[in-house]
mmCIF file of C-alpha atoms in Angstrom:
data_model
loop_
_atom_site.group_PDB
_atom_site.id
_atom_site.type_symbol
_atom_site.label_atom_id
_atom_site.label_comp_id
_atom_site.label_asym_id
_atom_site.label_seq_id
_atom_site.Cartn_x
_atom_site.Cartn_y
_atom_site.Cartn_z
ATOM 1 C CA MET A 16 107.155 57.707 103.991
ATOM 2 C CA SER A 17 106.117 57.549 107.354
ATOM 3 C CA THR A 18 108.079 56.552 109.705
ATOM 4 C CA GLY A 19 105.949 58.382 112.846
ATOM 5 C CA GLU A 20 108.922 61.102 113.421
ATOM 6 C CA PRO A 21 108.096 64.728 112.612
ATOM 7 C CA ALA A 22 110.334 66.236 109.307
ATOM 8 C CA PRO A 23 112.915 68.004 110.607
ATOM 9 C CA ASP A 24 112.171 71.041 109.356
ATOM 10 C CA LYS A 25 109.321 70.986 111.243
ATOM 11 C CA ALA A 26 109.117 71.441 114.786
ATOM 12 C CA PRO A 27 106.495 69.050 116.286
ATOM 13 C CA GLY A 28 103.085 70.970 118.185
ATOM 14 C CA PRO A 29 101.187 74.022 117.489
ATOM 15 C CA GLY A 30 103.445 76.838 118.704
ATOM 16 C CA PRO A 31 103.760 79.116 115.376
ATOM 17 C CA LYS A 32 105.862 79.035 113.072
ATOM 18 C CA LYS A 33 109.297 81.085 113.226
ATOM 19 C CA ALA A 34 110.343 83.581 110.692
ATOM 20 C CA PRO A 35 113.216 82.440 107.997
ATOM 21 C CA GLU A 36 116.580 84.138 109.364
ATOM 22 C CA PRO A 37 118.404 86.734 106.862
ATOM 23 C CA SER A 38 121.069 85.532 105.296
ATOM 24 C CA GLY A 39 123.206 86.396 102.105
ATOM 25 C CA VAL A 40 121.977 89.851 100.713
ATOM 26 C CA ASP A 41 119.567 90.609 103.686
ATOM 27 C CA LEU A 42 122.387 90.540 106.254
ATOM 28 C CA ALA A 43 124.651 92.849 103.754
ATOM 29 C CA ARG A 44 121.599 95.172 103.857
ATOM 30 C CA VAL A 45 121.159 95.331 107.442
ATOM 31 C CA ALA A 46 125.016 95.650 108.209
ATOM 32 C CA LEU A 47 125.029 98.891 105.906
ATOM 33 C CA ARG A 48 121.946 99.905 106.653
ATOM 34 C CA ALA A 49 123.397 99.885 110.475
ATOM 35 C CA ALA A 50 126.652 101.438 109.453
ATOM 36 C CA LYS A 51 125.434 104.467 108.041
ATOM 37 C CA GLU A 52 123.274 105.293 110.475
ATOM 38 C CA GLN A 53 126.728 105.082 113.255
ATOM 39 C CA ALA A 54 128.076 107.238 110.722
ATOM 40 C CA ARG A 55 125.582 109.952 110.372
ATOM 41 C CA ALA A 56 125.378 109.822 114.085
ATOM 42 C CA ARG A 57 129.204 110.394 115.002
ATOM 43 C CA GLY A 58 128.902 113.570 112.164
ATOM 44 C CA ASP A 59 126.040 114.906 114.014
ATOM 45 C CA ALA A 60 127.610 114.563 117.491
ATOM 46 C CA ALA A 61 130.900 116.101 115.533
ATOM 47 C CA ARG A 62 129.175 119.291 114.021
ATOM 48 C CA GLN A 63 127.717 119.546 117.930
ATOM 49 C CA LYS A 64 130.898 119.324 119.063
ATOM 50 C CA LYS A 65 132.391 121.727 116.828
ATOM 51 C CA GLN A 66 128.876 124.523 116.859
ATOM 52 C CA ALA A 67 130.022 123.900 120.684
ATOM 53 C CA ARG A 68 132.931 125.556 119.952
ATOM 54 C CA ARG A 69 132.542 128.001 118.344
ATOM 55 C CA GLY A 70 129.798 129.477 120.259
ATOM 56 C CA GLY A 71 126.733 127.505 119.133
ATOM 57 C CA GLY A 72 123.922 127.961 116.812
ATOM 58 C CA LEU A 73 123.016 126.970 113.003
ATOM 59 C CA ARG A 74 125.354 129.431 110.740
ATOM 60 C CA SER A 75 124.939 129.290 107.348
ATOM 61 C CA GLY A 76 128.356 128.028 105.460
ATOM 62 C CA ALA A 77 129.581 128.993 101.901
ATOM 63 C CA ARG A 78 128.091 126.378 100.374
ATOM 64 C CA ALA A 79 124.202 126.017 99.869
ATOM 65 C CA ASP A 80 122.242 123.878 102.442
ATOM 66 C CA GLY A 81 119.032 122.888 103.500
ATOM 67 C CA ARG A 82 118.244 125.501 105.181
ATOM 68 C CA ASP A 83 118.930 128.674 102.623
ATOM 69 C CA PRO A 84 116.513 130.247 102.161
ATOM 70 C CA MET A 85 114.308 129.635 98.306
ATOM 71 C CA ALA A 86 111.838 131.361 96.326
ATOM 72 C CA LEU A 87 108.117 131.145 97.331
ATOM 73 C CA GLY A 88 107.779 129.496 93.298
ATOM 74 C CA ALA A 89 110.269 126.772 94.255
ATOM 75 C CA ALA A 90 108.950 125.768 97.970
ATOM 76 C CA ILE A 91 105.463 125.524 96.409
ATOM 77 C CA ASN A 92 106.531 123.384 93.419
ATOM 78 C CA ARG A 93 108.762 121.339 96.419
ATOM 79 C CA LEU A 94 106.244 121.043 98.030
ATOM 80 C CA LEU A 95 103.642 119.736 95.117
ATOM 81 C CA THR A 96 106.561 117.380 94.525
ATOM 82 C CA GLU A 97 106.558 115.332 97.784
ATOM 83 C CA ARG A 98 102.817 115.694 98.129
ATOM 84 C CA GLY A 99 102.096 114.354 94.883
ATOM 85 C CA TRP A 100 100.075 117.307 93.993
ATOM 86 C CA GLU A 101 101.133 117.650 90.661
ATOM 87 C CA THR A 102 98.957 116.663 88.588
ATOM 88 C CA PRO A 103 96.110 117.845 90.804
ATOM 89 C CA ALA A 104 97.336 121.346 90.779
ATOM 90 C CA ALA A 105 97.921 121.008 86.927
ATOM 91 C CA VAL A 106 94.142 120.182 86.819
ATOM 92 C CA GLY A 107 93.164 122.952 88.841
ATOM 93 C CA GLY A 108 95.123 125.387 86.579
ATOM 94 C CA VAL A 109 93.333 123.974 83.581
ATOM 95 C CA MET A 110 89.672 124.817 85.274
ATOM 96 C CA GLY A 111 91.092 128.288 85.694
ATOM 97 C CA ARG A 112 92.284 129.059 82.164
ATOM 98 C CA TRP A 113 89.153 127.044 81.146
ATOM 99 C CA PRO A 114 88.079 130.362 78.849
ATOM 100 C CA GLN A 115 91.399 129.972 76.920
ATOM 101 C CA ILE A 116 91.291 126.540 76.589
ATOM 102 C CA VAL A 117 87.619 126.185 75.118
ATOM 103 C CA GLY A 118 87.237 129.604 73.943
ATOM 104 C CA ASP A 119 84.823 132.697 76.014
ATOM 105 C CA ASP A 120 81.768 131.288 73.844
ATOM 106 C CA LEU A 121 81.756 127.512 75.111
ATOM 107 C CA ALA A 122 83.059 128.350 79.026
ATOM 108 C CA LYS A 123 80.055 131.093 79.219
ATOM 109 C CA HIS A 124 78.017 127.834 78.699
ATOM 110 C CA CYS A 125 80.081 125.020 80.026
ATOM 111 C CA VAL A 126 81.737 125.422 83.380
ATOM 112 C CA PRO A 127 84.047 122.430 84.851
ATOM 113 C CA GLN A 128 83.107 121.257 87.821
ATOM 114 C CA ARG A 129 85.512 118.577 89.210
ATOM 115 C CA TYR A 130 88.334 116.332 88.435
ATOM 116 C CA ASP A 131 88.415 112.631 88.934
ATOM 117 C CA GLU A 132 92.112 111.202 89.705
ATOM 118 C CA ASP A 133 91.461 108.349 90.065
ATOM 119 C CA GLU A 134 89.353 107.772 86.871
ATOM 120 C CA ARG A 135 90.882 110.504 85.011
ATOM 121 C CA VAL A 136 87.906 112.021 84.528
ATOM 122 C CA LEU A 137 87.464 116.055 83.720
ATOM 123 C CA VAL A 138 83.298 116.462 84.720
ATOM 124 C CA VAL A 139 81.559 119.374 83.005
ATOM 125 C CA SER A 140 78.146 121.210 83.521
ATOM 126 C CA CYS A 141 76.419 122.806 80.986
ATOM 127 C CA ASP A 142 73.502 125.400 80.940
ATOM 128 C CA SER A 143 71.537 123.595 78.569
ATOM 129 C CA THR A 144 71.296 120.576 76.175
ATOM 130 C CA ALA A 145 72.146 122.363 72.185
ATOM 131 C CA TRP A 146 75.567 123.663 74.665
ATOM 132 C CA ALA A 147 76.441 120.087 76.588
ATOM 133 C CA THR A 148 76.169 118.689 72.451
ATOM 134 C CA GLN A 149 77.637 121.081 71.489
ATOM 135 C CA LEU A 150 80.693 120.109 74.231
ATOM 136 C CA ARG A 151 79.811 116.209 73.862
ATOM 137 C CA HIS A 152 80.627 116.434 70.147
ATOM 138 C CA LEU A 153 83.999 118.622 71.264
ATOM 139 C CA ALA A 154 85.179 116.034 73.706
ATOM 140 C CA PRO A 155 87.572 114.247 71.706
ATOM 141 C CA ALA A 156 89.146 117.473 70.072
ATOM 142 C CA LEU A 157 89.994 119.029 73.646
ATOM 143 C CA VAL A 158 90.711 115.692 75.197
ATOM 144 C CA ALA A 159 93.950 115.775 73.397
ATOM 145 C CA ARG A 160 94.471 119.160 74.303
ATOM 146 C CA LEU A 161 94.356 118.935 77.661
ATOM 147 C CA ASN A 162 96.469 116.059 77.422
ATOM 148 C CA GLU A 163 99.192 118.093 75.447
ATOM 149 C CA ASP A 164 98.734 121.047 78.301
ATOM 150 C CA LEU A 165 98.931 118.308 80.989
ATOM 151 C CA GLY A 166 100.642 115.291 79.883
ATOM 152 C CA HIS A 167 99.634 112.034 78.098
ATOM 153 C CA GLY A 168 96.431 110.779 80.137
ATOM 154 C CA THR A 169 96.257 113.274 82.490
ATOM 155 C CA VAL A 170 92.682 113.445 81.825
ATOM 156 C CA ARG A 171 90.861 110.266 80.043
ATOM 157 C CA MET A 172 87.298 111.183 79.385
ATOM 158 C CA ILE A 173 84.726 114.500 80.185
ATOM 159 C CA LYS A 174 82.263 113.710 81.432
ATOM 160 C CA VAL A 175 79.226 116.399 80.698
ATOM 161 C CA LEU A 176 76.328 116.671 82.335
ATOM 162 C CA ASN A 177 73.277 117.899 81.535
ATOM 163 C CA PRO A 178 71.220 121.114 82.856
ATOM 164 C CA GLY A 179 68.970 120.854 85.777
ATOM 165 C CA GLY A 180 65.569 121.983 85.832
ATOM 166 C CA PRO A 181 64.097 124.327 88.206
ATOM 167 C CA ALA A 182 63.138 123.146 91.917
ATOM 168 C CA ARG A 183 59.877 121.396 91.631
ATOM 169 C CA ARG A 184 56.839 123.068 92.249
ATOM 170 C CA TYR A 185 54.154 121.418 93.925
ATOM 171 C CA GLY A 186 50.443 123.328 93.992
ATOM 172 C CA PRO A 187 47.013 124.000 92.676
ATOM 173 C CA LEU A 188 48.103 123.862 89.049
ATOM 174 C CA ARG A 189 50.172 120.699 88.754
ATOM 175 C CA ALA A 190 48.918 118.093 87.693
ATOM 176 C CA PRO A 191 49.651 114.751 89.840
ATOM 177 C CA GLY A 192 52.371 112.269 88.639
ATOM 178 C CA SER A 193 53.819 115.470 86.083
ATOM 179 C CA SER A 194 57.342 114.120 85.413
ATOM 180 C CA GLY A 195 57.337 119.053 84.267
ATOM 181 C CA PRO A 196 59.283 120.684 81.909
ATOM 182 C CA GLY A 197 61.956 118.686 79.563
ATOM 183 C CA ASP A 198 65.354 119.576 80.258
ATOM 184 C CA THR A 199 66.379 123.100 77.736
ATOM 185 C CA TYR A 200 66.277 125.946 79.945
ATOM 186 C CA GLY A 201 68.874 129.151 78.582
#
């Protein structure tokens, strides 16, 4: 039905659209937030007046508050929680306890390099292909053990890196185009 008149809910012309006015629950939330901020401000002002009458300065009362000293371990745990560093810190602990987790023999030849938090992948480098193969066979059991220690789903996969060969040397005794010996060193 085109009558030539603009629709009542649309303003004529190319002007910017207005945001809808808050109503109902939204208005109540805004009013509650404003009331809480005003009450907090009144409480802070009253507390400052009371402290000024008593000689000023911050004093600790009989009850625990945020100014009380806390143990170093509790402060570190609070910092880790506030910043969301629990998983990286736990995986860092695993890297420090690597010999206890995998055993001394495997730990001598396979070293954790890094943890990708987004992909949940632990990257481990080995000093020979034999140890890399051994770690690949043990990877499912190791992932289960790590997740038992760190929490379900923390480590999804272990990526095993093969060893790198020695630096390539160029000289008169090298065959041109040769890729050199295999990767089993150690």
